[in-house]
Short mmCIF file of C-alpha atoms in Angstrom, two decimals:
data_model
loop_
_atom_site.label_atom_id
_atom_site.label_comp_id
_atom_site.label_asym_id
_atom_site.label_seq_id
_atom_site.Cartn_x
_atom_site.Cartn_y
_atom_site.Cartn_z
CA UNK A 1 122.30 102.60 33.09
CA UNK A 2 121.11 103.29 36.53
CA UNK A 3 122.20 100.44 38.84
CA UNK A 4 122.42 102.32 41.91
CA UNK A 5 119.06 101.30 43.90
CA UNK A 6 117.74 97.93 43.34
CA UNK A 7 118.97 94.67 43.53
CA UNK A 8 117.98 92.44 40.01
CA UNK A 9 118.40 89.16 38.75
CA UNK A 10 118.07 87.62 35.78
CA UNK A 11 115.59 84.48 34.73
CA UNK A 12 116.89 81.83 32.58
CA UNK A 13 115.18 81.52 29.09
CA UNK A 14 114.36 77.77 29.94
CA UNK A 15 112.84 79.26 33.03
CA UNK A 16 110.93 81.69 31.54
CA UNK A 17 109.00 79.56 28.92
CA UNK A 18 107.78 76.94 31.44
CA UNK A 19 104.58 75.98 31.56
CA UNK A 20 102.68 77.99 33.92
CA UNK A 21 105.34 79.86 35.13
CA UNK A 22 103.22 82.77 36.20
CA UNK A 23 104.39 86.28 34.09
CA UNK A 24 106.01 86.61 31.04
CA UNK A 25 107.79 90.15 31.97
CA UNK A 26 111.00 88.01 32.43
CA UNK A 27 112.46 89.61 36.01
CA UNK A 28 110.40 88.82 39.07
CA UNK A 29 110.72 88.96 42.52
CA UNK A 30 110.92 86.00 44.09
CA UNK A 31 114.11 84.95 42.59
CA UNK A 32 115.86 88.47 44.50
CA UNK A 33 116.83 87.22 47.93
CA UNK A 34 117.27 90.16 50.12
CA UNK A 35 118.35 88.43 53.38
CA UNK A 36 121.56 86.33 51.45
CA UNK A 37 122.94 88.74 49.30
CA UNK A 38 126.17 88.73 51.22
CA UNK A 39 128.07 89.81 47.80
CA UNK A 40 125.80 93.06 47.52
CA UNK A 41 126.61 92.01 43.76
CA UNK A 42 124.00 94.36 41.09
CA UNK A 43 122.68 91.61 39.05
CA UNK A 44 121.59 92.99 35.70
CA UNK A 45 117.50 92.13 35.79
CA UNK A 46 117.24 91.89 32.46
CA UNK A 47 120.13 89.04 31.56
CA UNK A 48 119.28 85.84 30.61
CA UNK A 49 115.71 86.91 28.82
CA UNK A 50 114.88 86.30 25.27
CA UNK A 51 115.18 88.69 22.46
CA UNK A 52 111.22 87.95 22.05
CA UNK A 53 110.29 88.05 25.02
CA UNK A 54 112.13 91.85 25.80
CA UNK A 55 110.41 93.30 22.27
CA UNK A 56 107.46 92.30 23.37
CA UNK A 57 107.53 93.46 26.99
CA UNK A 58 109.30 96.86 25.28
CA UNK A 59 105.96 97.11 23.76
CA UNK A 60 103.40 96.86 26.08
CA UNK A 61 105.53 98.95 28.23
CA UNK A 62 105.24 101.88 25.36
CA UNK A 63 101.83 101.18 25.05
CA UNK A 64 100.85 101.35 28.75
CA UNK A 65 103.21 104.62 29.15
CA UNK A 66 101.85 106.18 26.03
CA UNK A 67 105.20 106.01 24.52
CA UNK A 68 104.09 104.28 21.65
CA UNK A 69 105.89 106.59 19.17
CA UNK A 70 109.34 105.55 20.64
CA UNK A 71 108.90 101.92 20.61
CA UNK A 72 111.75 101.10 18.14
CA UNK A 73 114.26 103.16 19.86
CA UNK A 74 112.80 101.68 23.08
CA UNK A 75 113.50 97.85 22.03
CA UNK A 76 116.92 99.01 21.19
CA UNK A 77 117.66 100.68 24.22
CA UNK A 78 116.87 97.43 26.09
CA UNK A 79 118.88 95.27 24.24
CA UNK A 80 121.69 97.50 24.18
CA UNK A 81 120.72 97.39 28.65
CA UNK A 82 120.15 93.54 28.63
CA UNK A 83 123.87 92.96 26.83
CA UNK A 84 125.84 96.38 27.27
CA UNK A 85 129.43 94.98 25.83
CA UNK A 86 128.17 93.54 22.57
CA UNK A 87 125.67 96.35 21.15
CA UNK A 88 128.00 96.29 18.16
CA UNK A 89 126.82 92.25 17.15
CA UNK A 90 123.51 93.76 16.70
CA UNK A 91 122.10 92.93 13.48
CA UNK A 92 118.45 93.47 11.17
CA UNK A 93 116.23 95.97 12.39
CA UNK A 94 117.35 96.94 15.67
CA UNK A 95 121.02 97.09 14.35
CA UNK A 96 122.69 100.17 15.63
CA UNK A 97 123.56 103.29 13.62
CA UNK A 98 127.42 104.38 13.31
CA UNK A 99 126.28 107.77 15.60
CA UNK A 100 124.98 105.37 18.26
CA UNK A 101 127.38 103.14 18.22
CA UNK A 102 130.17 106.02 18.49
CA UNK A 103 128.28 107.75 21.85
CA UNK A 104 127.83 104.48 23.51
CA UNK A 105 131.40 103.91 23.18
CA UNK A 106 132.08 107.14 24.52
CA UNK A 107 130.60 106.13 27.71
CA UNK A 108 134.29 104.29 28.35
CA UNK A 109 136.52 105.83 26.23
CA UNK A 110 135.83 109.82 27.03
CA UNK A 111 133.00 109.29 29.85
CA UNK A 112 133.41 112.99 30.55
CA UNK A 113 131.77 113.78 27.65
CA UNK A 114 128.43 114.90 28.46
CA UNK A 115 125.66 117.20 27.24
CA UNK A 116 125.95 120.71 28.83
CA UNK A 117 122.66 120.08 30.55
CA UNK A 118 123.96 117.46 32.73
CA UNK A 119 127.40 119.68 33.45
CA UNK A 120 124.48 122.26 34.84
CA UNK A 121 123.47 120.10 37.04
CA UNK A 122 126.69 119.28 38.30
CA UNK A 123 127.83 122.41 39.00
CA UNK A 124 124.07 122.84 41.06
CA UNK A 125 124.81 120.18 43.04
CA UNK A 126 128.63 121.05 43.69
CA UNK A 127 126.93 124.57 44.48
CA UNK A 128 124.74 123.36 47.15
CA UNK A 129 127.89 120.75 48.77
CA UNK A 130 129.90 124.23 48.66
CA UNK A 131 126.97 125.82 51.03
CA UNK A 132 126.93 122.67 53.51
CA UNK A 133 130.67 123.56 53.80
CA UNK A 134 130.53 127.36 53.84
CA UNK A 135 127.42 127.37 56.76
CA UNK A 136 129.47 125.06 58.81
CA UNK A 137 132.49 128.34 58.83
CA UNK A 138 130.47 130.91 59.01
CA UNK A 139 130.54 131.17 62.94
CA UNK A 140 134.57 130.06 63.06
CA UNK A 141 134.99 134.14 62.57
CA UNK A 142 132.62 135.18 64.48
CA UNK A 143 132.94 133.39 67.35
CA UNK A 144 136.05 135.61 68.02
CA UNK A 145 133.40 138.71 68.46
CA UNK A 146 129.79 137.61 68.54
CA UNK A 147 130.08 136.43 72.43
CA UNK A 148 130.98 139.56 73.79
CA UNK A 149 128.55 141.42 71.65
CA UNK A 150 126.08 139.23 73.64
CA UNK A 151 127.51 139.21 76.89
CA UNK A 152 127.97 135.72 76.84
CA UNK A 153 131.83 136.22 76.39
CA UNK A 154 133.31 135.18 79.38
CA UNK A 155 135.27 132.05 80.33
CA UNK A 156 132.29 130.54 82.88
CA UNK A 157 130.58 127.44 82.32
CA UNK A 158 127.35 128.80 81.88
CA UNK A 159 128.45 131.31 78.66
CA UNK A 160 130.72 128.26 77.59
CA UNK A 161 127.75 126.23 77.37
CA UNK A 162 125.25 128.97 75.61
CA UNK A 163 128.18 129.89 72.97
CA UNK A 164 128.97 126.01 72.26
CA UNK A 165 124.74 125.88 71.76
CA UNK A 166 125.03 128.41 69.37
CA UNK A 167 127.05 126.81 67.46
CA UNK A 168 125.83 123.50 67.46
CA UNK A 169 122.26 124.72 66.60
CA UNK A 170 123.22 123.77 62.44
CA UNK A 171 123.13 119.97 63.65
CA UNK A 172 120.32 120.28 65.99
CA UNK A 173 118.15 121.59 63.24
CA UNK A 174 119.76 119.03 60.98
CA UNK A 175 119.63 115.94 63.14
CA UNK A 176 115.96 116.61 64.71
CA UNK A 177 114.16 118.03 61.84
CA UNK A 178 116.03 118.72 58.41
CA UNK A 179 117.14 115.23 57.65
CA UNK A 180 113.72 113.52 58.90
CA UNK A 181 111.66 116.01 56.82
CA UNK A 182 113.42 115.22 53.75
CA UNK A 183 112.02 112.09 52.96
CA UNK A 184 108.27 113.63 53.02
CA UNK A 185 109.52 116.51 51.02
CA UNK A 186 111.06 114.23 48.25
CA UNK A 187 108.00 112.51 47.84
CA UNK A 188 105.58 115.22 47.34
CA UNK A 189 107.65 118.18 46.03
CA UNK A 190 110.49 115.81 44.07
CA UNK A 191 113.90 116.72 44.13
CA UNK A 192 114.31 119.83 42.77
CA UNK A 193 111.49 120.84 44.69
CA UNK A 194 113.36 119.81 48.12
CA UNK A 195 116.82 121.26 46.93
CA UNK A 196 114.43 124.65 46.57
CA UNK A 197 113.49 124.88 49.82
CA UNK A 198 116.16 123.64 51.54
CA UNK A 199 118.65 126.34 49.96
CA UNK A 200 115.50 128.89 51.23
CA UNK A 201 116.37 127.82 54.45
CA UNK A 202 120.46 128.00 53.64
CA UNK A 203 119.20 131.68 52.74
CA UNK A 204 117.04 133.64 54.24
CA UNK A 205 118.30 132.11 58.31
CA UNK A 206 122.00 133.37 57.13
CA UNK A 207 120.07 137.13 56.53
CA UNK A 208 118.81 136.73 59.96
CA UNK A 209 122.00 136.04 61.45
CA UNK A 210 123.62 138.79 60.71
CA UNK A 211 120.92 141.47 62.39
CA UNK A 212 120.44 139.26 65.60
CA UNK A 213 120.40 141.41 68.33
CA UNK A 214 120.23 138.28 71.06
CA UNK A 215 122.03 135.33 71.53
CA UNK A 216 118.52 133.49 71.55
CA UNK A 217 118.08 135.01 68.28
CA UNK A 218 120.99 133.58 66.68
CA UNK A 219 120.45 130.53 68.13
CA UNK A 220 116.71 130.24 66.49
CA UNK A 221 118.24 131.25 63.10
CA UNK A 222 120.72 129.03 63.25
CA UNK A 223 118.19 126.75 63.74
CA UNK A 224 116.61 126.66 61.22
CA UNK A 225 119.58 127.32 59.27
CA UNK A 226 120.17 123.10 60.27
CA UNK A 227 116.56 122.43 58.68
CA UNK A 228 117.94 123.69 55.16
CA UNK A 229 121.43 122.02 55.71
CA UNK A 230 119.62 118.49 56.80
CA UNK A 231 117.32 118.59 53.83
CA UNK A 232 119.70 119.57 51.21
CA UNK A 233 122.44 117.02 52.54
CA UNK A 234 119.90 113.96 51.96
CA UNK A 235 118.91 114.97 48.89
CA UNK A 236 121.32 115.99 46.63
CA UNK A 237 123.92 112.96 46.46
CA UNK A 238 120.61 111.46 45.70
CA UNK A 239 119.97 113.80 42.86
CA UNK A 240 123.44 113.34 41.38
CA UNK A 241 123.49 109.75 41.12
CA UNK A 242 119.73 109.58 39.39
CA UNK A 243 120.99 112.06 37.24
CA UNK A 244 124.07 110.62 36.64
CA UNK A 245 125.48 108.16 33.88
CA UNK A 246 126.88 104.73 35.33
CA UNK A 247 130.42 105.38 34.41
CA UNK A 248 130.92 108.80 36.24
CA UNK A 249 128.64 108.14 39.21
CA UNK A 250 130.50 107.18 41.73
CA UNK A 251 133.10 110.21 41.01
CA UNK A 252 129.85 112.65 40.83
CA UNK A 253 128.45 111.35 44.56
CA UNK A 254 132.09 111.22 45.84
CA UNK A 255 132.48 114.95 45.08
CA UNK A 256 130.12 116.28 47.72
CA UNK A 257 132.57 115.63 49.89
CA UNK A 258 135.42 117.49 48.24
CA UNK A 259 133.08 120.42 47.24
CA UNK A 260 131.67 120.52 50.82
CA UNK A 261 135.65 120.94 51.75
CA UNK A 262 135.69 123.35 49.11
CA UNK A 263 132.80 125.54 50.90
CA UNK A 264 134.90 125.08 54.24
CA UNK A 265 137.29 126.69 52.88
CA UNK A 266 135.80 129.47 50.90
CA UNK A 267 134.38 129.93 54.06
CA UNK A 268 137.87 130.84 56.06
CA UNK A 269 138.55 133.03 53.42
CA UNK A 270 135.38 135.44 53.76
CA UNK A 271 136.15 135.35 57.30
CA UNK A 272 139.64 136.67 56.43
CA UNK A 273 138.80 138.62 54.42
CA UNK A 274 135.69 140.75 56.58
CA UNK A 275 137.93 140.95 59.86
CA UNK A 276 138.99 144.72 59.17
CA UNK A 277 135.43 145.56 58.37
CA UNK A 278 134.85 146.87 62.42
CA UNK A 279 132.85 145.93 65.13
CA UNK A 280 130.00 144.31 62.54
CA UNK A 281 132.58 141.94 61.37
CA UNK A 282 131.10 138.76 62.74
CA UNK A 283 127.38 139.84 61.57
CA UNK A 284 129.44 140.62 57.56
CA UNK A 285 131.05 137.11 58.91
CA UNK A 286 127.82 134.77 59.56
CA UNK A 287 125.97 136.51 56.48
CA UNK A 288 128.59 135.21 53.90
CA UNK A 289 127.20 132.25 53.53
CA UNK A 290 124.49 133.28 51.46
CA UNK A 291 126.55 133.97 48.64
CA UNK A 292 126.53 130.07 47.12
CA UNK A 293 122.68 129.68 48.23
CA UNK A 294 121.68 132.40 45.58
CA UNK A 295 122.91 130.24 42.30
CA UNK A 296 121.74 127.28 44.32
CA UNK A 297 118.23 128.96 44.31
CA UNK A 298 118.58 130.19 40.77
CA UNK A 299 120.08 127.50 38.73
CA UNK A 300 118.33 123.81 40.83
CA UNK A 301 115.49 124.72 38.54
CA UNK A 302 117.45 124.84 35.05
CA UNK A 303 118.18 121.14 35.93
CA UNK A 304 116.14 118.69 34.99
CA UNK A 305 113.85 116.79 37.54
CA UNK A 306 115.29 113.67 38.32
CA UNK A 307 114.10 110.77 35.54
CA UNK A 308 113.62 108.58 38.37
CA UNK A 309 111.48 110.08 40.66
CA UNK A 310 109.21 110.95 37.72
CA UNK A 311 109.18 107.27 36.91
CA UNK A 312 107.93 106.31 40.68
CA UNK A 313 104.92 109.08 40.20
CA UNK A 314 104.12 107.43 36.57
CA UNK A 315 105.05 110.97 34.52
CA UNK A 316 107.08 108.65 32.11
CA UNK A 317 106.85 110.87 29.37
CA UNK A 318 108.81 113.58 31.49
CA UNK A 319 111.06 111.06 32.56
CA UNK A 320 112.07 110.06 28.86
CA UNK A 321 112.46 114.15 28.35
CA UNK A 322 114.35 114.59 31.46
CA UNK A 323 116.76 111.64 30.54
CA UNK A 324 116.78 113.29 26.66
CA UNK A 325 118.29 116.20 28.24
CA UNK A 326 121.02 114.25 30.40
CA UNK A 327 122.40 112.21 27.62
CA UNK A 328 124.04 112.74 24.66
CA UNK A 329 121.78 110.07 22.56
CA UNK A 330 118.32 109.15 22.25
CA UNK A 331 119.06 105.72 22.46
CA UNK A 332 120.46 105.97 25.67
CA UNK A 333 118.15 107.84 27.04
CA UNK A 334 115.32 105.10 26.03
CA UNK A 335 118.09 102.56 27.38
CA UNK A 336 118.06 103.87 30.75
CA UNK A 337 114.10 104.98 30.48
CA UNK A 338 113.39 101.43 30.56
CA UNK A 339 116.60 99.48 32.81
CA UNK A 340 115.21 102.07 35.75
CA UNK A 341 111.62 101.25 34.70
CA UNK A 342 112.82 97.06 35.44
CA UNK A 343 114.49 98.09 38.74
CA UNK A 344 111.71 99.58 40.03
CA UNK A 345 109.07 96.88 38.96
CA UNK A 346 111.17 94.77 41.11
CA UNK A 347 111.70 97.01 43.99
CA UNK A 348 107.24 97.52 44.04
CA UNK A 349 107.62 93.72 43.71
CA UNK A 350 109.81 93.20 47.26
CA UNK A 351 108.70 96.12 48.66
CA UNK A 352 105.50 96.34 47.97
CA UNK A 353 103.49 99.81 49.05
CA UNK A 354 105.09 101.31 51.46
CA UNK A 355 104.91 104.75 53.30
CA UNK A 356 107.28 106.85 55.70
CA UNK A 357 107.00 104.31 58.49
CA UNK A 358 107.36 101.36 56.71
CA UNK A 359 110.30 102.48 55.08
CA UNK A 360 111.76 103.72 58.42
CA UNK A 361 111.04 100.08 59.53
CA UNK A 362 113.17 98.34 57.00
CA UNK A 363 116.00 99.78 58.03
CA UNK A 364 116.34 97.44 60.74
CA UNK A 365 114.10 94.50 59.64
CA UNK A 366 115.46 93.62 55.95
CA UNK A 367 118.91 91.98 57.24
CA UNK A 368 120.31 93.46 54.10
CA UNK A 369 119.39 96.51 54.68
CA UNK A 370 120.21 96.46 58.19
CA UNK A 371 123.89 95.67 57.78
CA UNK A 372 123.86 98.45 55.32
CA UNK A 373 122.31 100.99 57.96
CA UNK A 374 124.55 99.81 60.64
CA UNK A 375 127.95 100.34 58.71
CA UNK A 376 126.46 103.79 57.53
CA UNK A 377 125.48 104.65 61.34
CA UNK A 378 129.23 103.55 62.94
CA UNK A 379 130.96 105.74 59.91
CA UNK A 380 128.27 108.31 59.66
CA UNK A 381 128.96 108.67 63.50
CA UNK A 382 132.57 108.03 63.30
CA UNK A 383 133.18 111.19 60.49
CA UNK A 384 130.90 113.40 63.29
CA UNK A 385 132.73 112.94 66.16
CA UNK A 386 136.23 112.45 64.89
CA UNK A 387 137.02 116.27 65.49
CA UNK A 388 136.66 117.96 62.39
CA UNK A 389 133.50 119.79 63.06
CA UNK A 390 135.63 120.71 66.49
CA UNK A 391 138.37 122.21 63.99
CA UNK A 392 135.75 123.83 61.94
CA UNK A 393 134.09 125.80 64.01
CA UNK A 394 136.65 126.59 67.01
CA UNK A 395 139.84 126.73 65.10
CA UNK A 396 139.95 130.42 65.19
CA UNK A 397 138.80 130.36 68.74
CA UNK A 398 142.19 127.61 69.26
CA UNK A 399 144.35 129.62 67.28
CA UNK A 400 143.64 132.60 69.98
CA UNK A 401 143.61 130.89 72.89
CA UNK A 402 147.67 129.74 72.00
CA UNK A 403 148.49 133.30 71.73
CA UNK A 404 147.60 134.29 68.06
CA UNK A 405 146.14 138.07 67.37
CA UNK A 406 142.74 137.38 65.73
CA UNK A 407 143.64 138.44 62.34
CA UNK A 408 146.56 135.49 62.64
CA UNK A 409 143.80 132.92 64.24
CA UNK A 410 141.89 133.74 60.78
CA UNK A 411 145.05 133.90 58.51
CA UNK A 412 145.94 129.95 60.43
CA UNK A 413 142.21 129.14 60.10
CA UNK A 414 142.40 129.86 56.32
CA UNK A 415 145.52 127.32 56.19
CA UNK A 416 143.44 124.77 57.91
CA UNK A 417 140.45 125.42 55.11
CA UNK A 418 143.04 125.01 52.55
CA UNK A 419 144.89 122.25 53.36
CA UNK A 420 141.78 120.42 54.03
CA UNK A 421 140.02 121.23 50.44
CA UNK A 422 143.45 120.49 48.64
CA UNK A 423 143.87 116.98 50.37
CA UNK A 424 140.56 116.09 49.22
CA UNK A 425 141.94 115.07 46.25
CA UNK A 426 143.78 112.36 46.90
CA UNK A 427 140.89 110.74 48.49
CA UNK A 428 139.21 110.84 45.66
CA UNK A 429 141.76 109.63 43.18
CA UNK A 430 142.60 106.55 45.59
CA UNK A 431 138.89 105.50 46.62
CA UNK A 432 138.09 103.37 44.21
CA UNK A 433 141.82 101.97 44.31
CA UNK A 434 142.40 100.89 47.63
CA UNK A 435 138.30 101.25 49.10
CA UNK A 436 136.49 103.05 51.34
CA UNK A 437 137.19 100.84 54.09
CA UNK A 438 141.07 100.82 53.95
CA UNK A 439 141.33 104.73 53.64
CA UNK A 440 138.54 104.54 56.80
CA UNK A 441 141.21 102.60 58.97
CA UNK A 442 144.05 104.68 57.47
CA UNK A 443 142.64 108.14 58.23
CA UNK A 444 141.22 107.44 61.36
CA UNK A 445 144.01 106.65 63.40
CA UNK A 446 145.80 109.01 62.41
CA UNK A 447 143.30 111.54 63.09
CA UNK A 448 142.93 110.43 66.59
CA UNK A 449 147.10 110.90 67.30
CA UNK A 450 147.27 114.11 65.63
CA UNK A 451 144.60 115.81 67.44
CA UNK A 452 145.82 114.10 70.51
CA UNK A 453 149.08 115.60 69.79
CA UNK A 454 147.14 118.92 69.61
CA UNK A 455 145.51 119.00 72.61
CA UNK A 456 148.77 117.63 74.62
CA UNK A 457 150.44 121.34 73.23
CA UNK A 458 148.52 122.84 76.04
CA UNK A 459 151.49 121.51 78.38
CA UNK A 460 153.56 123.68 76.49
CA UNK A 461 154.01 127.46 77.99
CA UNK A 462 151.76 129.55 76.09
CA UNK A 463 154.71 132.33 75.93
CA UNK A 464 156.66 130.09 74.12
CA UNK A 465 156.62 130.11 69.74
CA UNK A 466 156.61 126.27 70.27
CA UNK A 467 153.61 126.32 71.49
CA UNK A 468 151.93 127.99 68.60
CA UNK A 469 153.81 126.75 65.79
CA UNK A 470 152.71 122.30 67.19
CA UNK A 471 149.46 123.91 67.51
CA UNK A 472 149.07 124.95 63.91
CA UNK A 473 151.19 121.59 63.14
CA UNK A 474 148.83 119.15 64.50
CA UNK A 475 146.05 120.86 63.22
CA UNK A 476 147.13 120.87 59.86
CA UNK A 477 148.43 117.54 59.75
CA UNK A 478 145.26 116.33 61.20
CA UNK A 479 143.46 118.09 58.32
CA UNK A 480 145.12 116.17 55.91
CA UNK A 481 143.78 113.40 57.03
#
């Protein structure tokens, strides 16, 4: 059941059958109070309603979708979404057969059992975290060769500035453009639509890099390189979850993080790996990255469209087919068809019509919501500046500057990749254990002294192996964190 957008509640029965109590659809809006929701608790809209009244809401909902044909399996579905623990208590006609019974325990007991369809679509989406990662790498090599090429190589402020713009051109593209056009792009072209262009954008920019012949030219593709990298980054955690069963949703969201670690370090290896290719190294270095943004291009449209986005344009029937596809039984595909259809009935209900502005606007006038986008903002902001994108894309260039030949900067660059995908791991298996918030003030700290310690190694001679070997120490230790 999808319970990752809108806040429900339920109506009491009593409530419901009052006289001229004014709907008989059984969840309404007035009793969802945005600005005291302290407990960010997921009600479940549909608890508390009568059998009667759900049937008979079930039906003109199948009758106003033109999903008449799948009313029976529809009614089920809800009352297997109004009470999900006691399915098995069901009884006369909308009793539940052994096969459904046996998949909707499945859902606890082996919740990594899913149709291959929805494995597809995994793998797409762990495909495009791998290209946020691998983009992000791609100038770590080349930074060792692409400023002298340039003549913007030297150690004055000027080329220091123009080589650091370079760089940073990813998250200019991203941060001015990429992530702002994404909402606009999800509403017209859906999400499969925006995952499309975006991995254009991972694509053809990465070609371009690798024949600049100007800095000013790398810059531009890089560029719009950011515009893919914004796009795709806003969109497909978003995809997963709609996509997504309840019970492995949080896991599936969670691992864009460890596959985007994944891509940082598949990118130190083809920078490794291309360093004895000559003097066209770096362009053989930059252009790597658009091995993962092929099968991104090719496989985002063997994945189904997302059931709810079809649901907000009124396709239902594709919706129903999509969720068909992403579940291993019909009856929980009508179950979630119609628990999203009662989230978003509220959500129009609160929310009312509402465009790009408007939504922008919320963000800071729902108090709700507000909390929500300040906490995203300080950690969002936090995970930025912390130093990993520092490590990212200059550890090569660090590794160097402490004495190391460049094919050692690489090799020590491809340690820092590693140990940084590998400790992914255990942030994943303890999230949910001990919270975001208490691995946030556990990591951070630690962080901070490690690359501290890092940067105080500069006191140390540079002719001495001390000096390299804390280098690479902090560094790695801060990458575990």
């Amino acid at each position: 059941m999808d319970e990752s957008k809108a806040v429900g509640t339920h109506v009491e029965s009593e409530k419901i059958n009052e006289p001229g109590h004014d709907g008989e659809k059984g969840y309404h809006a007035e009793h969802v109070n945005l600005n005291s929701n302290l407990s960010a608790k997921i009600q479940n809209p549909l608890a508390g309603i009568p059998h009667d009244v759900i049937l008979r809401n079930v039906e003109d909902f199948a009758r106003e979708k033109n999903l008449t044909e799948h009313i029976p399996l529809l009614q089920k579905g809800a009352l297997v979404a109004q009470d999900p623990t006691n399915y098995e208590d069901s009884t006369g006609e909308h009793a539940l057969d052994e096969k459904e019974i046996e998949d909707l325990r499945s859902e606890v007991l082996h919740k990594w059992r899913q149709p291959l369809t929805l494995y597809i679509t995994i793998f797409t989406c762990s495909i495009g975290a791998a290209v946020q990662g691998w983009d992000q790498t791609g100038s770590n090599g080349a930074n060792l060769s692409f400023p002298k090429v340039f003549g913007i190589g030297s150690d004055s402020n000027h080329d220091t500035l123009l080589v650091g713009l370079v760089n940073s051109a990813p998250y200019i593209g991203s941060a001015f453009f990429g992530c702002w056009v994404s909402d606009p792009l999800n509403f017209y072209l859906g999400r499969r639509g925006t995952i499309f262009i975006a991995a254009i954008f991972c694509f053809l920019p990465v070609i371009g890099s690798a024949f600049t012949q100007t800095w000013v030219q790398l810059f531009i593709c890089r560029l719009l390189l950011g515009f893919g990298m914004g796009a795709k980054g806003s969109t497909i955690p978003i995809y997963a979850a709609e996509n997504a069963p309840a019970a492995i949703r949080g896991a599936l969201v969670m691992s864009w993080q460890l596959w985007t670690a994944f891509g940082i370090f598949l990118g130190t290896c083809a920078n490794l790996a291309m360093v004895h290719t000559g003097k066209n190294a770096w362009r053989l270095q930059l252009g790597s990255a658009l091995i993962p943004a092929v099968p991104l291009i090719l496989f985002v449209f063997l994945c189904p469209e997302s059931p709810r986005w079809y649901m907000k344009k009124n396709r239902y029937a594709k919706a129903y087919k999509s969720l068909l596809r992403l579940r291993n039984n019909p009856l929980q595909a009508a179950r979630d068809l119609y628990y999203i259809h009662t989230q978003l009935e509220i959500e129009k209900e609160i929310i009312g019509k509402s465009n790009y502005v408007t939504r922008f606007i919320q963000l800071f006038t729902i108090p709700r919501v507000r909390r929500a986008t300040l906490a995203s903002f300080t950690v969002m902001i936090a995970q930025q500046m912390c130093g990993i994108n520092i490590i990212a894309f200059y550890s090569s260039t660090i590794f160097t500057k402490s004495g190391f030949s460049d094919f050692q900067a690489l090799f020590a660059s491809f340690g820092f990749g590693l140990i940084n995908f590998l400790f992914a791991f255990p942030a994943i298996w303890t999230i949910d254990t001990f919270g975001r918030r208490a691995l946030l003030l556990f990591t951070f700290p630690n962080m901070a002294w490690t690359l501290l310690a890092a940067g105080l190694c500069a006191i140390i001679s540079i002719n001495s192996r001390a000096h390299l070997g804390f280098v690479a120490l902090f560094i790695y230790i801060f990458a575990m964190f």
